[in-house]
Coordinates of N, CA and C in Angstrom, one line a residue:
X1 N 0.9 -1.2 0.0 CA 0.0 0.0 0.0 C 0.9 1.2 0.0
X2 N 0.5 2.2 -0.8 CA 1.4 3.4 -0.8 C 1.1 4.3 0.4
X3 N 2.1 5.2 0.6 CA 2.1 6.1 1.8 C 0.8 7.0 1.9
X4 N 0.4 7.5 0.8 CA -0.8 8.4 0.8 C -2.0 7.6 1.3
X5 N -2.2 6.4 0.9 CA -3.3 5.6 1.4 C -3.1 5.3 2.9
X6 N -1.9 5.0 3.3 CA -1.7 4.7 4.7 C -2.0 6.0 5.6
X7 N -1.5 7.1 5.1 CA -1.8 8.4 5.9 C -3.3 8.6 5.9
X8 N -4.0 8.3 4.8 CA -5.5 8.5 4.8 C -6.1 7.6 5.8
X9 N -5.6 6.4 6.0 CA -6.1 5.4 7.0 C -5.9 6.0 8.4
X10 N -4.7 6.7 8.6 CA -4.5 7.3 9.9 C -5.6 8.4 10.1
X11 N -5.8 9.2 9.1 CA -6.8 10.3 9.1 C -8.2 9.8 9.4
X12 N -8.5 8.6 8.8 CA -9.8 8.0 9.0 C -9.9 7.3 10.4
X13 N -8.8 7.2 11.1 CA -8.7 6.5 12.4 C -8.9 5.0 12.3
X14 N -8.5 4.5 11.2 CA -8.5 3.1 10.9 C -7.3 2.4 11.5
X15 N -7.5 1.3 12.3 CA -6.4 0.6 12.9 C -5.6 -0.1 11.8
X16 N -6.1 -0.3 10.6 CA -5.3 -0.8 9.5 C -4.1 0.0 9.2
X17 N -4.2 1.3 9.5 CA -3.0 2.2 9.3 C -1.8 1.7 9.9
X18 N -1.9 1.2 11.2 CA -0.8 0.7 11.9 C -0.3 -0.6 11.3
X19 N -1.2 -1.4 10.9 CA -0.8 -2.7 10.3 C 0.0 -2.5 9.0
X20 N -0.5 -1.6 8.2 CA 0.1 -1.3 6.9 C 1.4 -0.6 7.1
X21 N 1.5 0.3 8.0 CA 2.7 1.1 8.3 C 3.8 0.1 8.8
X22 N 3.4 -0.8 9.7 CA 4.3 -1.8 10.2 C 4.8 -2.8 9.1
X23 N 3.9 -3.2 8.2 CA 4.3 -4.1 7.1 C 5.3 -3.4 6.2
X24 N 5.1 -2.1 6.0 CA 6.0 -1.4 5.0 C 7.2 -0.8 5.7
X25 N 7.1 -0.3 6.9 CA 8.2 0.4 7.6 C 8.7 -0.2 8.9
X26 N 8.2 -1.3 9.3 CA 8.6 -1.9 10.6 C 10.0 -2.3 10.7
X27 N 10.6 -2.9 9.6 CA 12.0 -3.3 9.7 C 12.9 -2.0 9.6
X28 N 12.5 -1.0 8.9 CA 13.2 0.2 8.8 C 13.3 0.9 10.1
X29 N 12.2 1.0 10.8 CA 12.1 1.6 12.1 C 12.9 0.8 13.1
X30 N 12.8 -0.5 13.1 CA 13.5 -1.4 14.0 C 15.0 -1.2 13.8
X31 N 15.5 -1.1 12.5 CA 16.9 -0.9 12.2 C 17.4 0.4 12.9
X32 N 16.6 1.5 12.8 CA 17.0 2.7 13.4 C 17.1 2.6 14.9
X33 N 16.1 2.0 15.5 CA 16.1 1.9 17.0 C 17.2 1.0 17.5
X34 N 17.4 -0.2 16.8 CA 18.4 -1.1 17.2 C 19.8 -0.5 17.2
X35 N 20.1 0.2 16.1 CA 21.4 0.8 16.0 C 21.7 1.8 17.1
X36 N 20.7 2.3 17.7 CA 20.9 3.3 18.8 C 20.9 2.6 20.1
X37 N 20.0 1.6 20.3 CA 19.9 0.9 21.6 C 20.6 -0.4 21.8
X38 N 20.9 -1.1 20.7 CA 21.5 -2.4 20.8 C 20.8 -3.4 21.6
X39 N 19.5 -3.3 21.6 CA 18.6 -4.2 22.4 C 17.4 -4.6 21.5
X40 N 17.1 -5.8 21.3 CA 16.0 -6.2 20.5 C 14.7 -5.8 21.2
X41 N 14.6 -6.0 22.5 CA 13.4 -5.6 23.2 C 13.1 -4.1 23.2
X42 N 14.2 -3.3 23.5 CA 14.0 -1.9 23.5 C 13.7 -1.4 22.1
X43 N 14.3 -2.0 21.1 CA 14.0 -1.6 19.7 C 12.6 -1.9 19.3
X44 N 12.1 -3.0 19.7 CA 10.7 -3.4 19.4 C 9.7 -2.4 20.1
X45 N 10.1 -2.1 21.4 CA 9.2 -1.2 22.1 C 9.2 0.2 21.4
X46 N 10.4 0.7 20.9 CA 10.4 2.0 20.2 C 9.5 1.9 19.0
X47 N 9.6 0.8 18.2 CA 8.8 0.7 17.0 C 7.3 0.8 17.4
X48 N 6.9 0.1 18.4 CA 5.5 0.1 18.9 C 5.1 1.5 19.3
X49 N 6.0 2.2 20.0 CA 5.7 3.5 20.5 C 5.7 4.5 19.3
X50 N 6.4 4.2 18.2 CA 6.4 5.0 17.0 C 5.0 5.0 16.5
X51 N 4.4 3.9 16.4 CA 3.0 3.8 15.8 C 2.0 4.6 16.7
X52 N 2.2 4.5 18.1 CA 1.4 5.2 19.0 C 1.5 6.7 18.7
X53 N 2.7 7.2 18.6 CA 3.0 8.6 18.3 C 2.4 9.0 17.0
X54 N 2.6 8.2 16.0 CA 2.0 8.5 14.7 C 0.5 8.6 14.8
X55 N -0.1 7.7 15.5 CA -1.6 7.6 15.7 C -2.0 8.9 16.3
X56 N -1.3 9.4 17.3 CA -1.6 10.6 18.0 C -1.4 11.9 17.2
X57 N -0.5 11.9 16.3 CA -0.1 13.1 15.6 C -0.7 13.2 14.2
X58 N -1.2 12.1 13.6 CA -1.9 12.1 12.3 C -3.3 11.8 12.6
X59 N -4.3 12.6 12.4 CA -4.1 14.1 12.2 C -3.7 14.7 13.5
X60 N -3.3 16.0 13.5 CA -3.5 17.0 12.5 C -2.4 17.0 11.4
X61 N -1.3 16.4 11.7 CA -0.2 16.4 10.7 C -0.6 15.5 9.5
X62 N 0.0 15.8 8.4 CA -0.2 15.0 7.2 C 1.2 14.9 6.5
X63 N 2.0 13.9 7.0 CA 3.4 13.8 6.5 C 3.4 13.5 5.0
X64 N 4.3 14.2 4.3 CA 4.5 14.0 2.9 C 5.3 12.7 2.6
X65 N 6.2 12.4 3.5 CA 7.1 11.2 3.4 C 6.9 10.4 4.7
X66 N 6.1 9.4 4.6 CA 5.8 8.6 5.8 C 7.0 7.9 6.3
X67 N 7.9 7.5 5.5 CA 9.1 6.8 6.0 C 9.9 7.7 6.8
X68 N 10.1 8.9 6.3 CA 10.9 9.9 7.0 C 10.3 10.3 8.4
X69 N 9.0 10.4 8.3 CA 8.2 10.8 9.5 C 8.3 9.7 10.6
X70 N 8.1 8.5 10.2 CA 8.2 7.4 11.1 C 9.6 7.2 11.6
X71 N 10.6 7.3 10.7 CA 12.0 7.2 11.1 C 12.4 8.2 12.1
X72 N 11.9 9.5 11.9 CA 12.3 10.5 12.8 C 11.7 10.3 14.2
X73 N 10.4 9.8 14.2 CA 9.8 9.5 15.5 C 10.6 8.4 16.2
X74 N 10.9 7.4 15.4 CA 11.6 6.2 16.0 C 13.0 6.7 16.6
X75 N 13.7 7.4 15.8 CA 15.0 7.9 16.2 C 14.9 8.7 17.5
X76 N 14.0 9.6 17.5 CA 13.8 10.5 18.7 C 13.5 9.6 20.0
X77 N 12.5 8.7 19.8 CA 12.2 7.8 20.9 C 13.4 7.0 21.4
X78 N 14.1 6.4 20.4 CA 15.3 5.6 20.7 C 16.4 6.5 21.4
X79 N 16.6 7.7 21.0 CA 17.6 8.5 21.6 C 17.1 8.9 23.0
X80 N 15.8 9.1 23.2 CA 15.3 9.4 24.6 C 15.5 8.2 25.5
X81 N 15.2 7.0 25.0 CA 15.4 5.8 25.8 C 16.8 5.6 26.1
X82 N 17.7 5.8 25.1 CA 19.1 5.7 25.3 C 19.6 6.6 26.4
X83 N 19.2 7.9 26.4 CA 19.6 8.8 27.4 C 19.2 8.4 28.8
X84 N 17.9 7.9 28.9 CA 17.5 7.4 30.2 C 18.2 6.2 30.7
X85 N 18.5 5.3 29.8 CA 19.2 4.0 30.2 C 20.7 4.2 30.5
X86 N 21.3 5.2 29.9 CA 22.7 5.3 29.9 C 23.2 6.5 30.7
X87 N 22.4 7.1 31.5 CA 22.8 8.3 32.3 C 23.9 7.8 33.2
X88 N 25.0 8.5 33.2 CA 26.1 8.2 34.1 C 26.8 6.8 33.9
X89 N 26.6 6.2 32.7 CA 27.3 5.0 32.4 C 28.5 5.2 31.6
X90 N 29.3 4.2 31.4 CA 30.5 4.3 30.5 C 30.1 4.6 29.1
X91 N 31.0 5.2 28.3 CA 30.7 5.5 26.9 C 30.6 4.2 26.1
X92 N 29.6 4.1 25.2 CA 29.5 3.0 24.2 C 29.6 3.6 22.8
X93 N 29.3 2.8 21.8 CA 29.4 3.2 20.4 C 28.6 4.5 20.2
X94 N 27.4 4.5 20.7 CA 26.6 5.7 20.4 C 27.1 7.0 21.0
X95 N 27.6 6.9 22.2 CA 28.2 8.0 22.9 C 29.4 8.5 22.1
X96 N 30.2 7.6 21.5 CA 31.3 8.0 20.6 C 30.8 8.7 19.4
X97 N 29.7 8.3 18.8 CA 29.1 9.0 17.7 C 28.7 10.4 18.1
X98 N 28.1 10.6 19.2 CA 27.7 11.9 19.7 C 28.9 12.8 20.0
X99 N 29.9 12.2 20.5 CA 31.1 12.9 20.8 C 31.8 13.5 19.5
X100 N 31.7 12.7 18.4 CA 32.2 13.1 17.1 C 31.6 14.4 16.6
X101 N 30.3 14.6 16.8 CA 29.6 15.7 16.3 C 29.2 16.7 17.4
X102 N 29.8 16.6 18.5 CA 29.4 17.4 19.7 C 29.6 18.9 19.3
X103 N 30.7 19.2 18.6 CA 30.9 20.6 18.3 C 29.9 21.3 17.4
X104 N 29.0 20.5 16.8 CA 28.0 21.0 15.9 C 26.6 21.0 16.6
X105 N 26.5 20.4 17.8 CA 25.2 20.2 18.4 C 25.0 21.2 19.5
X106 N 23.8 21.6 19.7 CA 23.4 22.4 20.8 C 23.1 21.5 22.0
X107 N 23.1 22.0 23.1 CA 22.7 21.1 24.3 C 21.3 20.8 24.2
X108 N 20.8 19.7 24.8 CA 19.4 19.3 24.7 C 18.5 20.3 25.3
X109 N 19.0 21.2 26.2 CA 18.1 22.2 26.7 C 17.9 23.4 25.8
X110 N 18.8 23.5 24.8 CA 18.7 24.6 23.9 C 17.6 24.3 22.9
X111 N 16.8 25.3 22.7 CA 15.7 25.2 21.7 C 15.9 26.2 20.6
X112 N 15.9 25.7 19.4 CA 15.9 26.7 18.2 C 14.6 27.2 18.0
X113 N 14.5 28.4 17.5 CA 13.3 29.0 17.1 C 12.9 28.3 15.8
X114 N 11.6 28.3 15.5 CA 11.2 27.6 14.2 C 11.9 28.0 13.0
X115 N 12.2 29.4 12.9 CA 12.9 29.9 11.7 C 14.3 29.3 11.7
X116 N 15.0 29.2 12.9 CA 16.3 28.7 12.9 C 16.3 27.2 12.5
X117 N 15.3 26.5 12.9 CA 15.2 25.1 12.6 C 15.1 24.9 11.1
X118 N 14.3 25.8 10.4 CA 14.2 25.7 9.0 C 15.5 26.0 8.3
X119 N 16.2 27.1 8.8 CA 17.5 27.4 8.2 C 18.5 26.3 8.4
X120 N 18.5 25.7 9.6 CA 19.4 24.6 9.8 C 19.1 23.4 8.9
X121 N 17.8 23.1 8.8 CA 17.4 22.0 7.9 C 17.8 22.2 6.5
X122 N 17.6 23.4 6.0 CA 18.0 23.7 4.6 C 19.5 23.7 4.4
X123 N 20.2 24.1 5.5 CA 21.7 24.1 5.4 C 22.2 22.6 5.4
X124 N 21.6 21.8 6.2 CA 22.0 20.4 6.2 C 21.6 19.7 4.8
X125 N 20.4 20.0 4.3 CA 20.1 19.4 3.0 C 21.0 19.9 1.9
X126 N 21.3 21.2 1.9 CA 22.2 21.6 0.8 C 23.6 21.0 1.0
X127 N 24.1 20.9 2.2 CA 25.3 20.2 2.4 C 25.3 18.8 1.9
X128 N 24.3 18.0 2.3 CA 24.2 16.6 1.8 C 24.1 16.5 0.3
X129 N 23.4 17.4 -0.3 CA 23.3 17.4 -1.8 C 24.6 17.6 -2.5
X130 N 25.5 18.4 -1.8 CA 26.8 18.7 -2.4 C 27.8 17.6 -2.2
X131 N 27.5 16.6 -1.5 CA 28.5 15.5 -1.3 C 28.4 14.4 -2.4
X132 N 29.4 13.7 -2.6 CA 29.4 12.6 -3.5 C 28.5 11.5 -2.9
X133 N 27.9 10.7 -3.7 CA 26.9 9.7 -3.2 C 27.6 8.8 -2.1
X134 N 28.8 8.4 -2.3 CA 29.5 7.5 -1.3 C 29.7 8.2 0.0
X135 N 30.2 9.5 -0.1 CA 30.4 10.2 1.1 C 29.1 10.5 1.9
X136 N 28.1 10.9 1.1 CA 26.8 11.1 1.7 C 26.2 9.9 2.4
X137 N 26.4 8.7 1.8 CA 25.9 7.5 2.4 C 26.6 7.2 3.7
X138 N 27.9 7.3 3.7 CA 28.7 7.1 4.9 C 28.3 8.0 6.0
X139 N 28.2 9.3 5.7 CA 27.8 10.3 6.7 C 26.5 10.1 7.3
X140 N 25.5 9.8 6.4 CA 24.1 9.6 6.9 C 24.0 8.3 7.7
X141 N 24.7 7.2 7.2 CA 24.7 6.0 7.9 C 25.2 6.1 9.3
X142 N 26.3 6.9 9.4 CA 26.9 7.1 10.8 C 26.1 8.0 11.7
X143 N 25.6 9.1 11.2 CA 25.0 10.1 12.1 C 23.5 10.2 12.1
X144 N 22.9 9.5 11.1 CA 21.4 9.4 11.2 C 21.0 8.0 11.7
X145 N 21.6 7.0 11.1 CA 21.2 5.6 11.4 C 22.1 5.1 12.6
X146 N 23.1 5.8 13.0 CA 24.0 5.4 14.1 C 24.7 4.0 13.8
X147 N 25.0 3.8 12.5 CA 25.7 2.5 12.2 C 27.1 2.6 12.6
X148 N 27.7 1.5 13.0 CA 29.1 1.4 13.5 C 30.0 1.6 12.3
X149 N 31.2 2.1 12.5 CA 32.2 2.2 11.5 C 32.5 0.8 10.9
X150 N 32.5 -0.2 11.7 CA 32.8 -1.5 11.2 C 31.7 -2.0 10.3
X151 N 30.4 -1.7 10.6 CA 29.3 -2.1 9.7 C 29.3 -1.4 8.4
X152 N 29.6 -0.1 8.5 CA 29.7 0.7 7.2 C 30.8 0.2 6.3
X153 N 31.9 0.0 6.9 CA 33.1 -0.6 6.1 C 32.7 -1.9 5.5
X154 N 32.1 -2.8 6.2 CA 31.7 -4.1 5.7 C 30.7 -4.0 4.6
X155 N 29.7 -3.2 4.8 CA 28.6 -3.0 3.8 C 29.1 -2.5 2.5
X156 N 30.1 -1.6 2.5 CA 30.6 -1.0 1.3 C 31.9 -1.5 0.8
X157 N 32.4 -2.5 1.5 CA 33.7 -3.2 1.1 C 34.8 -2.2 1.1
X158 N 34.9 -1.4 2.1 CA 36.0 -0.4 2.3 C 36.6 -0.6 3.7
X159 N 37.8 -0.1 3.9 CA 38.4 -0.3 5.2 C 37.8 0.6 6.2
X160 N 38.0 0.3 7.5 CA 37.5 1.1 8.6 C 38.2 2.4 8.6
X161 N 39.5 2.4 8.2 CA 40.3 3.6 8.2 C 39.7 4.6 7.1
X162 N 39.3 4.0 6.0 CA 38.7 4.9 4.9 C 37.4 5.5 5.4
X163 N 36.6 4.7 6.2 CA 35.4 5.3 6.7 C 35.7 6.4 7.7
X164 N 36.7 6.2 8.6 CA 37.0 7.2 9.6 C 37.5 8.4 9.0
X165 N 38.4 8.3 8.0 CA 39.0 9.5 7.4 C 37.9 10.3 6.6
X166 N 37.0 9.5 5.9 CA 35.9 10.2 5.2 C 35.0 10.9 6.2
X167 N 34.7 10.3 7.3 CA 33.9 11.0 8.3 C 34.6 12.2 8.9
X168 N 35.8 12.1 9.1 CA 36.6 13.3 9.7 C 36.6 14.4 8.7
X169 N 36.9 14.1 7.4 CA 36.9 15.2 6.4 C 35.5 15.8 6.2
X170 N 34.5 14.9 6.2 CA 33.1 15.4 6.0 C 32.6 16.3 7.2
X171 N 33.0 15.9 8.4 CA 32.6 16.7 9.6 C 33.3 18.1 9.5
X172 N 34.5 18.1 9.0 CA 35.2 19.4 8.9 C 34.5 20.3 7.8
X173 N 34.2 19.7 6.7 CA 33.5 20.4 5.7 C 32.1 20.8 6.1
X174 N 31.4 20.0 6.9 CA 30.1 20.3 7.4 C 30.2 21.5 8.3
X175 N 31.2 21.6 9.2 CA 31.3 22.7 10.1 C 31.6 24.0 9.3
X176 N 32.4 23.9 8.3 CA 32.7 25.0 7.4 C 31.4 25.5 6.7
X177 N 30.6 24.5 6.2 CA 29.4 24.8 5.5 C 28.4 25.5 6.4
X178 N 28.3 25.1 7.7 CA 27.4 25.7 8.6 C 27.8 27.1 8.9
X179 N 29.1 27.3 9.1 CA 29.6 28.7 9.3 C 29.3 29.6 8.1
X180 N 29.6 29.1 6.9 CA 29.3 29.9 5.7 C 27.9 30.2 5.6
X181 N 27.0 29.4 6.1 CA 25.5 29.6 6.0 C 25.1 30.5 7.2
X182 N 26.0 30.9 8.0 CA 25.7 31.8 9.1 C 25.1 31.1 10.3
X183 N 25.3 29.8 10.4 CA 24.8 29.0 11.5 C 26.0 28.6 12.4
X184 N 26.0 29.1 13.6 CA 27.1 28.8 14.5 C 26.5 28.1 15.7
X185 N 26.6 26.7 15.7 CA 26.1 26.0 16.8 C 27.2 25.8 17.8

């Protein structure tokens, strides 16, 4: 079933919306949650909570890209669960990811104005569009999907060193791009 029909089912308050959304995007959402939480049970819980949040927010929202909408909900839920579970614990793979981009991130208590969020979103999109496909995939896999360097290297048949150096260069260019766009996080 296509996304428009699934969103219409949400709008009509049909429980089939959840079933079809899970059939189409359940594995995708699970992948996102698992890469953040490294727990089958927690990932499954996040996926279920994703559908609850989608049910509560559609309507009034009508997402254009259901996969992105569900993925963002899943990622935010997983990150919140991660923060709760790992407060004051030793660093793991995800904390290392966050440390890599810490210089670009505001603190969780900082809130951007809606206009700032739009400018930031547009700056990120233009940055990603300017990357080569391979570099963009590596960057997004690491910082959106929280994939490990080892997994990225294995999936694309490149060395871990190549992944690390690509990420390092891309982070530097990202920082320069944000500053050029007038965004200083």
